[in-house]
Structure formats: C-alpha cells, structure tokens
Amino acid sequence: MMVDKVNVDFHVHTVHSPDSVITYPFLVDACKAGGIDAVAIMDHDVIEGALEFSALSEQALRRGEWAPRILIGEEIRTSGGEICGLFLNEHVSKGLTPLETMRNIRAQGGLVYVPHPFDILKLKRLKTQELEELSGMIDIIEAFNGKPRFPGANTLAWRFLKTHDFPAGAGSDSHEPTRLGTVFVTMDDFKGSGDILEKLVTAEITGKLYSPLSSAYTRFKMRRASEG
Ligand SMILES: [Zn+2]
C-alpha cells in the first residue's frame, strides 16, 4: 500500500500574534506555492488565530476548494521560557511554570512541543537542565527552527536529540508569508496526536535559515505597503 506523504510546517504565526503579518489568504497562497499540506499555528499566548484559521480551512474544504490542514497550537510564554502546545482545544494562559503549562497542555489531550531549545541568545527558552528534568512531559523537540538568533542553535538541538529519544519537529517560525514553508517536515500522513508522534520518527526535515533582521525588514515593508 502506498502511504501518502505530507509536508508540515510546525511553527507559523498568524496576524493574531502582534508581530506577524500572515492573514488567512496569505497563508493559503504560501502553502500552495511551497507545497505545504499542513501548518501548526503557534501564535504567542493566544489560540483564536489557530481556531479561526482551522475553521476557515474546513469551510474551504467543504466548498471543494484546496486548503491547508491547520493544527491548533499556541506558543506560550511560561516563567521558564516559551513552550508550545499542539492539538489544543483551549487557550493556555501565559505566566505559569513550565511544568504547570505542560500539565495544562497534556490535560486537554495536547502535545508538548519545545521550540528553539538551544537558541542561546533567546532569553525566553527552556534551558538544557530543564529539558532533562521535564523530559517525561515533553513530546516533540524542535530540531530545526528557521529563524534562530544564534546560528548554531539547530546544530545543538540535533546534538541533543542524538542522545535523547524525542521525535524531532521543525518549523519556519514565520511571521511573514514569504518565510512560511521554508522549513518543513515530510512525513507519512497522520490522523491525530498519537499518530503524529509515531510518524515523526521516520520523518525528514528540510530547512533553510533566514535572519531575524531580514524577517523584521520584510514585515516593515509589508506594513508600509498595506498602509498605502
Ligand atoms: Zn514562534
């Protein structure tokens, strides 16, 4: 039997993140152009964008149009750094401890996805010791982030994953449509949260880095253009 493969960008921000300019039409066009089948929406501390974009995709599919599959997530600012929840149903509040946040994600059937764990120039990240201590509560580690501040961050993440048994995720961390899909995971098609973990084991990651500065410049230009 042929297994369908899907390309998934696990880290995308919509306009519901104050620092992103990705609207739903931009997201659809970028996915089409980049061959991306599914995206995880990881807005900062809000879930509304993910819920809204998911509903829009479902409506489009019902009309017989092509639409990317939306995985509902949130990038949550905890007292110990940023942690993402995936397959969420409800918003998770910011400001809790990492453990409380992970419990909250798990309690609603979600997966704990740790973004950019070794971007050592970012203050908002879990430290290696916390990764070790909380490893029983972590489902996926982001092995490739498109926009690290520290250029060696992804190499350090790979090194960590060589000696730790976590499925590797990857995402563009895009805040503008031109970066969406610059990082993605190619994996067997999946159904739910348990299935995705199993299929990530044999997945392949494709990625290109871009700089946070060029990202900020693109957004500045887009905002200028939309202001006319
Ligand atoms: Zn992010």
Coordinates of C-alpha atoms and ligand atoms in Angstrom, one line a residue:
M1 CA 0.0 0.0 0.0
M2 CA 1.3 3.5 -0.9
V3 CA 1.4 5.8 2.1
D4 CA 0.7 9.4 1.4
K5 CA 3.4 11.8 2.5
V6 CA 2.6 15.3 3.8
N7 CA 4.7 18.4 4.3
V8 CA 4.1 20.1 7.6
D9 CA 5.5 23.4 8.9
F10 CA 5.2 23.1 12.6
H11 CA 5.7 26.7 13.6
V12 CA 3.7 29.5 12.0
H13 CA 2.4 32.8 13.4
T14 CA -0.8 34.5 12.1
V15 CA -1.9 38.1 12.5
H16 CA -3.2 37.1 15.9
S17 CA 0.4 37.4 17.0
P18 CA 1.2 41.1 17.3
D19 CA 4.4 40.6 15.4
S20 CA 3.1 38.7 12.4
V21 CA 1.5 39.8 9.1
I22 CA 0.2 36.4 7.9
T23 CA -3.5 36.6 7.1
Y24 CA -5.5 33.5 6.1
P25 CA -5.4 34.3 2.3
F26 CA -1.6 34.8 2.6
L27 CA -1.3 31.5 4.5
V28 CA -3.2 29.6 1.8
D29 CA -1.2 31.1 -1.1
A30 CA 2.1 30.5 0.7
C31 CA 1.2 26.8 1.4
K32 CA 0.1 26.3 -2.2
A33 CA 3.3 27.9 -3.5
G34 CA 5.6 25.9 -1.1
G35 CA 3.8 22.6 -1.3
I36 CA 2.9 22.7 2.3
D37 CA 0.0 20.4 3.3
A38 CA -0.4 21.3 6.9
V39 CA 0.7 24.0 9.3
A40 CA 0.7 24.3 13.1
I41 CA -0.4 27.7 14.2
M42 CA 1.7 28.8 17.2
D43 CA 0.6 32.3 18.0
H44 CA 2.0 34.0 21.0
D45 CA -0.2 33.3 24.0
V46 CA -3.5 33.2 22.1
I47 CA -5.4 30.4 20.4
E48 CA -8.0 32.5 18.5
G49 CA -6.0 32.6 15.3
A50 CA -5.5 28.9 15.2
L51 CA -9.2 28.2 15.8
E52 CA -10.2 30.8 13.2
F53 CA -7.8 29.6 10.5
S54 CA -8.8 26.0 11.2
A55 CA -12.5 26.9 10.7
L56 CA -11.7 28.8 7.5
S57 CA -9.8 25.8 6.1
E58 CA -12.7 23.4 7.0
Q59 CA -15.1 25.8 5.3
A60 CA -13.0 25.9 2.2
L61 CA -12.7 22.1 2.1
R62 CA -16.5 21.8 2.3
R63 CA -16.8 24.1 -0.7
G64 CA -14.5 21.8 -2.6
E65 CA -11.5 24.2 -2.5
W66 CA -8.0 23.3 -1.6
A67 CA -6.9 24.3 1.9
P68 CA -4.0 23.5 4.2
R69 CA -4.7 21.4 7.2
I70 CA -4.4 23.5 10.4
L71 CA -3.0 22.1 13.6
I72 CA -4.2 24.1 16.5
G73 CA -1.4 25.2 18.8
E74 CA -0.1 28.1 20.9
E75 CA 3.4 29.3 21.8
I76 CA 3.1 30.0 25.5
R77 CA 5.3 32.3 27.5
T78 CA 6.0 30.5 30.7
S79 CA 8.0 31.7 33.7
G80 CA 10.8 29.5 32.3
G81 CA 10.7 30.3 28.6
E82 CA 8.5 29.5 25.6
I83 CA 6.7 26.2 25.3
C84 CA 4.3 25.2 22.5
G85 CA 1.1 23.2 22.8
L86 CA -0.1 21.3 19.8
F87 CA -3.6 19.7 19.2
L88 CA -5.1 22.1 21.8
N89 CA -8.8 22.7 22.3
E90 CA -8.4 25.6 24.8
H91 CA -6.2 28.5 25.4
V92 CA -3.4 28.0 27.9
S93 CA -2.5 31.1 30.0
K94 CA 0.9 32.6 30.0
G95 CA 3.0 33.1 33.1
L96 CA 2.6 29.6 34.6
T97 CA 5.7 27.5 35.4
P98 CA 6.9 25.2 32.6
L99 CA 5.6 22.1 34.5
E100 CA 2.1 23.7 35.1
T101 CA 2.0 24.7 31.4
M102 CA 2.9 21.2 30.2
R103 CA 0.3 19.7 32.6
N104 CA -2.3 22.0 31.2
I105 CA -1.4 21.0 27.6
R106 CA -1.5 17.3 28.4
A107 CA -4.7 17.6 30.4
Q108 CA -6.5 18.7 27.2
G109 CA -5.0 15.9 25.1
G110 CA -2.4 18.1 23.6
L111 CA 1.3 17.5 22.8
V112 CA 4.1 19.5 24.4
Y113 CA 6.4 20.9 21.6
V114 CA 9.5 22.7 22.8
P115 CA 10.5 25.4 20.3
H116 CA 14.1 26.6 19.6
P117 CA 15.5 24.9 22.8
F118 CA 19.2 25.8 22.0
D119 CA 18.8 29.4 20.7
I120 CA 21.1 30.6 23.4
L121 CA 20.7 34.2 22.5
K122 CA 17.0 34.0 23.3
L123 CA 16.2 34.5 26.9
K124 CA 12.7 33.1 26.5
R125 CA 13.7 29.4 26.2
L126 CA 13.9 26.3 28.3
K127 CA 17.5 25.6 29.5
T128 CA 19.1 22.2 29.0
Q129 CA 18.8 21.3 32.6
E130 CA 15.0 21.9 32.5
L131 CA 14.8 19.9 29.3
E132 CA 16.3 17.0 31.2
E133 CA 14.2 17.5 34.3
L134 CA 11.0 17.8 32.4
S135 CA 11.8 15.2 29.7
G136 CA 8.9 13.0 30.8
M137 CA 6.5 15.8 29.9
I138 CA 8.0 16.6 26.5
D139 CA 6.6 15.1 23.3
I140 CA 8.5 16.8 20.5
I141 CA 11.6 18.9 20.3
E142 CA 12.0 21.5 17.6
A143 CA 15.2 20.3 15.9
F144 CA 15.2 23.0 13.2
N145 CA 13.8 26.5 13.6
G146 CA 14.0 28.8 10.6
K147 CA 15.0 32.0 12.4
P148 CA 17.4 31.3 15.2
R149 CA 19.2 34.3 16.8
F150 CA 22.1 32.1 17.5
P151 CA 23.2 30.5 14.2
G152 CA 24.4 27.2 15.8
A153 CA 21.1 26.6 17.6
N154 CA 19.9 23.9 15.3
T155 CA 23.2 22.0 15.4
L156 CA 23.0 22.0 19.2
A157 CA 19.4 20.7 19.0
W158 CA 20.5 17.8 16.7
R159 CA 23.3 17.0 19.1
F160 CA 20.9 16.9 22.0
L161 CA 18.5 14.7 20.0
K162 CA 21.2 12.2 19.2
T163 CA 21.4 11.2 22.9
H164 CA 17.7 11.8 23.8
D165 CA 14.8 9.9 22.5
F166 CA 12.4 12.6 21.3
P167 CA 10.7 12.9 18.0
A168 CA 12.1 15.9 16.1
G169 CA 9.8 18.6 14.8
A170 CA 10.7 21.6 12.6
G171 CA 9.1 24.9 11.6
S172 CA 9.8 28.1 9.9
D173 CA 8.7 30.3 12.9
S174 CA 7.4 32.5 10.1
H175 CA 5.8 35.8 10.8
E176 CA 5.5 36.8 7.2
P177 CA 4.2 34.8 4.2
T178 CA 7.4 34.7 2.3
R179 CA 9.1 32.6 5.1
L180 CA 6.2 30.2 5.5
G181 CA 7.2 26.7 4.5
T182 CA 10.9 27.5 4.4
V183 CA 11.2 24.8 7.0
F184 CA 9.0 21.7 6.9
V185 CA 8.8 18.0 7.9
T186 CA 8.0 15.4 5.3
M187 CA 6.2 12.6 7.0
D188 CA 3.6 9.8 6.5
D189 CA 0.1 11.2 6.6
F190 CA -1.3 11.2 10.1
K191 CA -4.6 11.4 11.9
G192 CA -4.3 12.5 15.5
S193 CA -1.8 13.4 18.2
G194 CA -0.8 9.8 18.9
D195 CA -0.3 9.0 15.3
I196 CA 1.8 12.1 14.6
L197 CA 4.4 11.1 17.2
E198 CA 4.7 7.7 15.7
K199 CA 5.1 9.1 12.2
L200 CA 7.6 11.8 13.2
V201 CA 10.1 9.0 13.9
T202 CA 10.6 8.3 10.3
A203 CA 10.1 11.9 9.1
E204 CA 12.6 14.0 7.2
I205 CA 13.3 17.7 7.8
T206 CA 14.0 20.2 5.0
G207 CA 15.0 23.7 6.1
K208 CA 16.6 27.0 5.1
L209 CA 17.7 29.6 7.7
Y210 CA 16.8 33.2 7.5
S211 CA 17.8 36.0 9.8
P212 CA 15.5 37.7 12.3
L213 CA 16.6 41.0 10.9
S214 CA 15.5 40.2 7.3
S215 CA 12.3 39.0 8.8
A216 CA 11.7 42.3 10.6
Y217 CA 12.5 44.2 7.4
T218 CA 10.0 42.2 5.3
R219 CA 7.3 42.8 7.8
F220 CA 8.1 46.5 7.9
K221 CA 7.9 46.7 4.1
M222 CA 4.6 44.8 4.1
R223 CA 3.1 47.1 6.8
R224 CA 4.2 50.2 4.8
A225 CA 2.6 48.8 1.6
S226 CA -0.7 48.0 3.3
E227 CA -0.8 51.5 4.8
G228 CA -0.7 52.7 1.2
Ligands
ZN1 ZN 7.4 31.4 17.3

